[in-house]
Short mmCIF file of C-alpha atoms in Angstrom, two decimals:
data_model
loop_
_atom_site.label_atom_id
_atom_site.label_comp_id
_atom_site.label_asym_id
_atom_site.label_seq_id
_atom_site.Cartn_x
_atom_site.Cartn_y
_atom_site.Cartn_z
CA MET A 7 119.44 32.27 150.95
CA GLN A 8 118.82 30.71 147.93
CA TYR A 9 116.46 27.10 148.24
CA ALA A 10 116.58 24.16 145.87
CA SER A 11 113.22 24.85 144.84
CA ASP A 12 113.77 27.90 143.64
CA HIS A 13 116.54 26.62 141.13
CA ALA A 14 114.02 24.29 140.62
CA LEU A 15 111.92 26.76 138.82
CA ALA A 16 114.53 29.03 137.46
CA ALA A 17 115.23 25.86 135.41
CA THR A 18 111.91 24.79 135.15
CA ALA A 19 111.22 28.30 133.24
CA THR A 20 114.54 28.88 131.38
CA SER A 21 114.25 25.33 129.79
CA ILE A 22 110.49 25.90 128.89
CA LEU A 23 111.99 28.97 126.77
CA ALA A 24 114.30 26.83 125.39
CA ALA A 25 111.92 24.46 124.08
CA LEU A 26 109.40 27.28 122.40
CA TRP A 27 113.31 28.59 120.87
CA PHE A 28 113.61 25.48 118.98
CA ALA A 29 110.13 24.69 118.34
CA TRP A 30 110.38 28.55 116.61
CA THR A 31 113.66 26.94 114.67
CA VAL A 32 112.50 23.59 113.41
CA ARG A 33 110.29 26.07 111.13
CA HIS A 34 113.05 28.24 109.92
CA SER A 35 115.55 24.96 109.01
CA GLY A 36 116.34 22.97 106.44
CA PRO A 37 115.32 19.02 105.96
CA TRP A 38 118.82 17.99 107.34
CA THR A 39 119.33 20.59 109.69
CA ARG A 40 115.86 20.22 111.40
CA LEU A 41 116.99 16.92 113.10
CA LEU A 42 119.10 19.88 115.73
CA PRO A 43 115.75 21.25 116.80
CA ILE A 44 113.90 19.11 117.29
CA ALA A 45 116.29 17.16 118.86
CA GLY A 46 116.74 20.41 121.29
CA VAL A 47 112.79 20.59 122.07
CA ALA A 48 113.13 16.51 122.87
CA LEU A 49 116.49 17.61 125.24
CA ALA A 50 114.86 21.14 126.76
CA CYS A 51 111.40 18.99 127.25
CA GLY A 52 112.99 16.17 129.53
CA VAL A 53 114.90 19.40 131.90
CA VAL A 54 111.35 20.72 132.32
CA ALA A 55 109.92 17.34 134.11
CA ILE A 56 113.23 16.97 135.87
CA ALA A 57 112.57 20.64 137.38
CA VAL A 58 109.20 20.11 138.16
CA VAL A 59 109.82 16.82 140.10
CA THR A 60 112.72 18.46 141.45
CA ALA A 61 110.87 21.87 142.42
CA VAL A 62 107.56 19.32 143.91
CA ARG A 63 110.04 17.12 146.37
CA ALA A 64 111.86 20.26 147.28
CA TRP A 65 109.27 23.18 147.81
CA PRO A 66 109.18 21.51 151.85
CA ASP A 67 112.41 23.31 152.18
CA GLY A 68 111.67 26.92 151.56
CA SER A 69 111.16 29.08 149.21
CA VAL A 70 111.00 33.25 148.10
CA VAL A 71 107.77 32.87 146.45
CA THR A 72 105.44 34.76 147.79
CA GLY A 73 102.26 35.86 146.62
CA ARG A 74 103.84 39.56 146.40
CA VAL A 75 106.98 37.95 144.42
CA VAL A 76 103.80 36.50 141.83
CA ALA A 77 102.37 40.02 141.71
CA ILE A 78 105.55 41.55 141.15
CA TYR A 79 106.88 38.85 138.28
CA VAL A 80 103.70 39.24 136.32
CA ALA A 81 103.96 43.24 136.46
CA ALA A 82 107.52 43.04 135.26
CA LEU A 83 106.18 40.34 132.80
CA LEU A 84 103.34 42.12 131.84
CA ALA A 85 105.90 45.16 131.32
CA HIS A 86 108.72 43.50 129.76
CA GLY A 87 106.15 42.04 127.14
CA GLY A 88 104.51 44.92 125.89
CA LEU A 89 108.06 46.64 125.61
CA THR A 90 108.97 44.13 123.47
CA ARG A 91 106.03 43.81 121.11
CA LEU A 92 106.24 47.58 121.06
CA CYS A 93 109.92 47.32 119.56
CA THR A 94 109.20 44.80 117.32
CA GLY A 95 105.80 46.59 115.88
CA LEU A 96 108.26 49.55 115.55
CA ILE A 97 110.16 47.82 113.37
CA ALA A 98 107.84 46.08 111.09
CA SER A 99 105.96 49.20 111.08
CA LYS A 100 107.24 50.41 107.77
CA TYR A 101 106.71 47.36 105.50
CA ARG A 102 102.77 46.93 107.05
CA ARG A 103 101.92 50.72 105.64
CA ALA A 104 103.57 49.72 102.61
CA VAL A 105 101.83 46.70 102.86
CA ALA A 106 98.22 48.48 103.88
CA ALA A 107 98.87 51.05 101.33
CA ALA A 108 99.10 48.43 97.67
CA LYS A 109 97.05 47.33 96.19
CA ASP A 110 95.84 43.24 96.15
CA GLU A 111 97.73 42.24 93.19
CA ASP A 112 100.55 44.33 94.40
CA LYS A 113 100.97 43.36 97.87
CA ALA A 114 103.29 40.32 97.59
CA GLY A 115 105.59 42.37 95.78
CA VAL A 116 106.18 44.56 97.93
CA THR A 117 109.63 45.10 99.31
CA ALA A 118 109.88 48.82 101.67
CA GLY A 119 111.00 48.18 105.18
CA LYS A 120 111.31 43.82 104.71
CA PRO A 121 114.44 43.77 105.45
CA ARG A 122 114.06 44.91 108.38
CA LEU A 123 112.10 41.79 109.70
CA HIS A 124 114.73 40.48 109.69
CA LEU A 125 116.21 42.01 112.91
CA ILE A 126 112.88 40.79 115.15
CA PRO A 127 114.20 37.49 115.53
CA THR A 128 117.39 39.26 116.91
CA VAL A 129 115.42 41.86 119.14
CA VAL A 130 112.83 38.51 120.88
CA ALA A 131 116.51 36.86 121.62
CA LEU A 132 117.56 39.88 123.52
CA SER A 133 113.87 40.83 125.16
CA THR A 134 114.85 36.88 126.12
CA ALA A 135 117.57 37.19 127.65
CA ILE A 136 116.33 40.26 129.36
CA GLN A 137 113.47 38.20 130.87
CA VAL A 138 116.08 35.22 132.16
CA ALA A 139 117.82 38.36 134.29
CA ILE A 140 114.79 38.95 135.64
CA ILE A 141 113.59 35.48 137.00
CA ALA A 142 117.28 35.78 137.87
CA ASN A 143 116.09 38.70 140.25
CA THR A 144 112.07 37.40 141.45
CA LEU A 145 113.98 33.84 142.59
CA GLY A 146 117.57 35.32 143.40
CA VAL A 147 119.28 32.43 141.51
CA SER A 148 122.32 34.84 140.40
CA LEU A 149 123.47 31.81 137.95
CA LEU A 150 121.23 33.12 135.36
CA TYR A 151 122.72 36.53 135.49
CA LEU A 152 125.54 34.71 132.94
CA GLY A 153 123.18 32.65 131.22
CA ALA A 154 121.27 36.10 130.63
CA ALA A 155 124.69 37.82 129.27
CA ALA A 156 125.75 34.84 127.65
CA GLY A 157 122.32 35.22 125.25
CA ILE A 158 122.79 38.34 125.11
CA LEU A 159 126.31 37.80 123.62
CA ALA A 160 125.12 35.44 121.23
CA ALA A 161 121.93 36.96 119.97
CA LEU A 162 124.60 40.15 119.27
CA ALA A 163 127.04 37.82 117.75
CA VAL A 164 124.31 36.34 115.30
CA TRP A 165 124.68 38.40 112.62
CA PRO A 166 128.08 38.23 111.94
CA LEU A 167 128.46 34.67 112.70
CA ALA A 168 125.66 34.38 109.77
CA TRP A 169 128.02 36.32 107.29
CA VAL A 170 131.20 34.03 108.16
CA LEU A 171 129.55 30.94 107.77
CA ARG A 172 128.01 32.62 104.31
CA THR A 173 130.85 33.30 103.47
CA VAL A 174 132.57 29.60 104.36
CA THR A 175 130.78 27.87 103.04
CA ARG A 176 129.82 28.74 100.30
CA PRO A 177 126.47 26.55 99.50
CA ARG A 178 125.07 25.44 95.89
CA GLY A 179 123.11 28.76 94.95
CA PRO A 180 122.58 31.99 96.76
CA ARG A 181 121.61 31.85 99.80
CA SER A 182 120.94 35.44 102.05
CA THR A 183 122.72 35.57 105.41
CA ALA A 184 119.38 36.01 106.96
CA ALA A 185 118.82 32.71 105.93
CA LEU A 186 121.69 31.58 108.53
CA ALA A 187 121.19 33.69 110.86
CA HIS A 188 116.95 33.07 111.39
CA PRO A 189 117.69 29.33 113.08
CA LEU A 190 121.44 30.28 114.06
CA THR A 191 119.15 32.34 116.50
CA GLY A 192 116.93 29.97 117.50
CA LEU A 193 119.98 27.20 118.08
CA LEU A 194 122.08 29.72 120.23
CA ALA A 195 119.45 31.00 121.92
CA GLY A 196 118.00 27.26 123.11
CA THR A 197 121.58 26.18 123.53
CA ILE A 198 122.27 28.25 125.90
CA LEU A 199 119.00 28.30 128.00
CA VAL A 200 119.28 24.73 128.10
CA VAL A 201 122.97 24.64 129.49
CA THR A 202 121.05 27.28 131.91
CA ALA A 203 118.83 25.56 133.06
CA VAL A 204 121.13 22.66 133.46
CA TRP A 205 123.82 24.20 134.96
CA VAL A 206 121.37 25.15 137.74
CA LEU A 207 119.95 22.01 138.16
CA LEU A 208 122.80 20.87 139.24
CA PRO A 209 123.94 20.43 143.05
CA PRO A 210 126.56 22.72 144.55
CA PRO A 211 130.30 21.91 144.82
#
């Protein structure tokens, strides 16, 4: 059985993740494009507030959340977080070793393994989508699975999309695909998460 409070809790968690992605995107955006993630942060925070109020009001009607469920979720969250940290650490390991081996005056010029660092946001975006699926399983909110699937597809499509945008727009001066892929990753992840949160909050037809 699905409870309104669980839907609201799912929307709360998802919109918090959206706010974090939008906030991360701000520092990777230009002066003008920065307005989009800032608006995203404000929108996600608004959804968080609505979802929290909804969860509190609907809580007396019942919830699947028990001490056992919380314990299982925390264990899954820690395992998932550790695995994500391991993956990003492996990606960055070659660059870190090269920096550690270089002399102080040469550290800024180290390039070995540096291109791999650009893949870390993609890995974290995939991890976020998996986290949404974990929340869906924990709270029994099946609508979240569609959001998780959309997040995975978006994370995989970011680099091809960034390459197309760089080719089509041809901005003045050189701009790498990674320079477009990073903010695009945050914008797509944040947008999918906040849309999923709103969708979960809407009453069933």
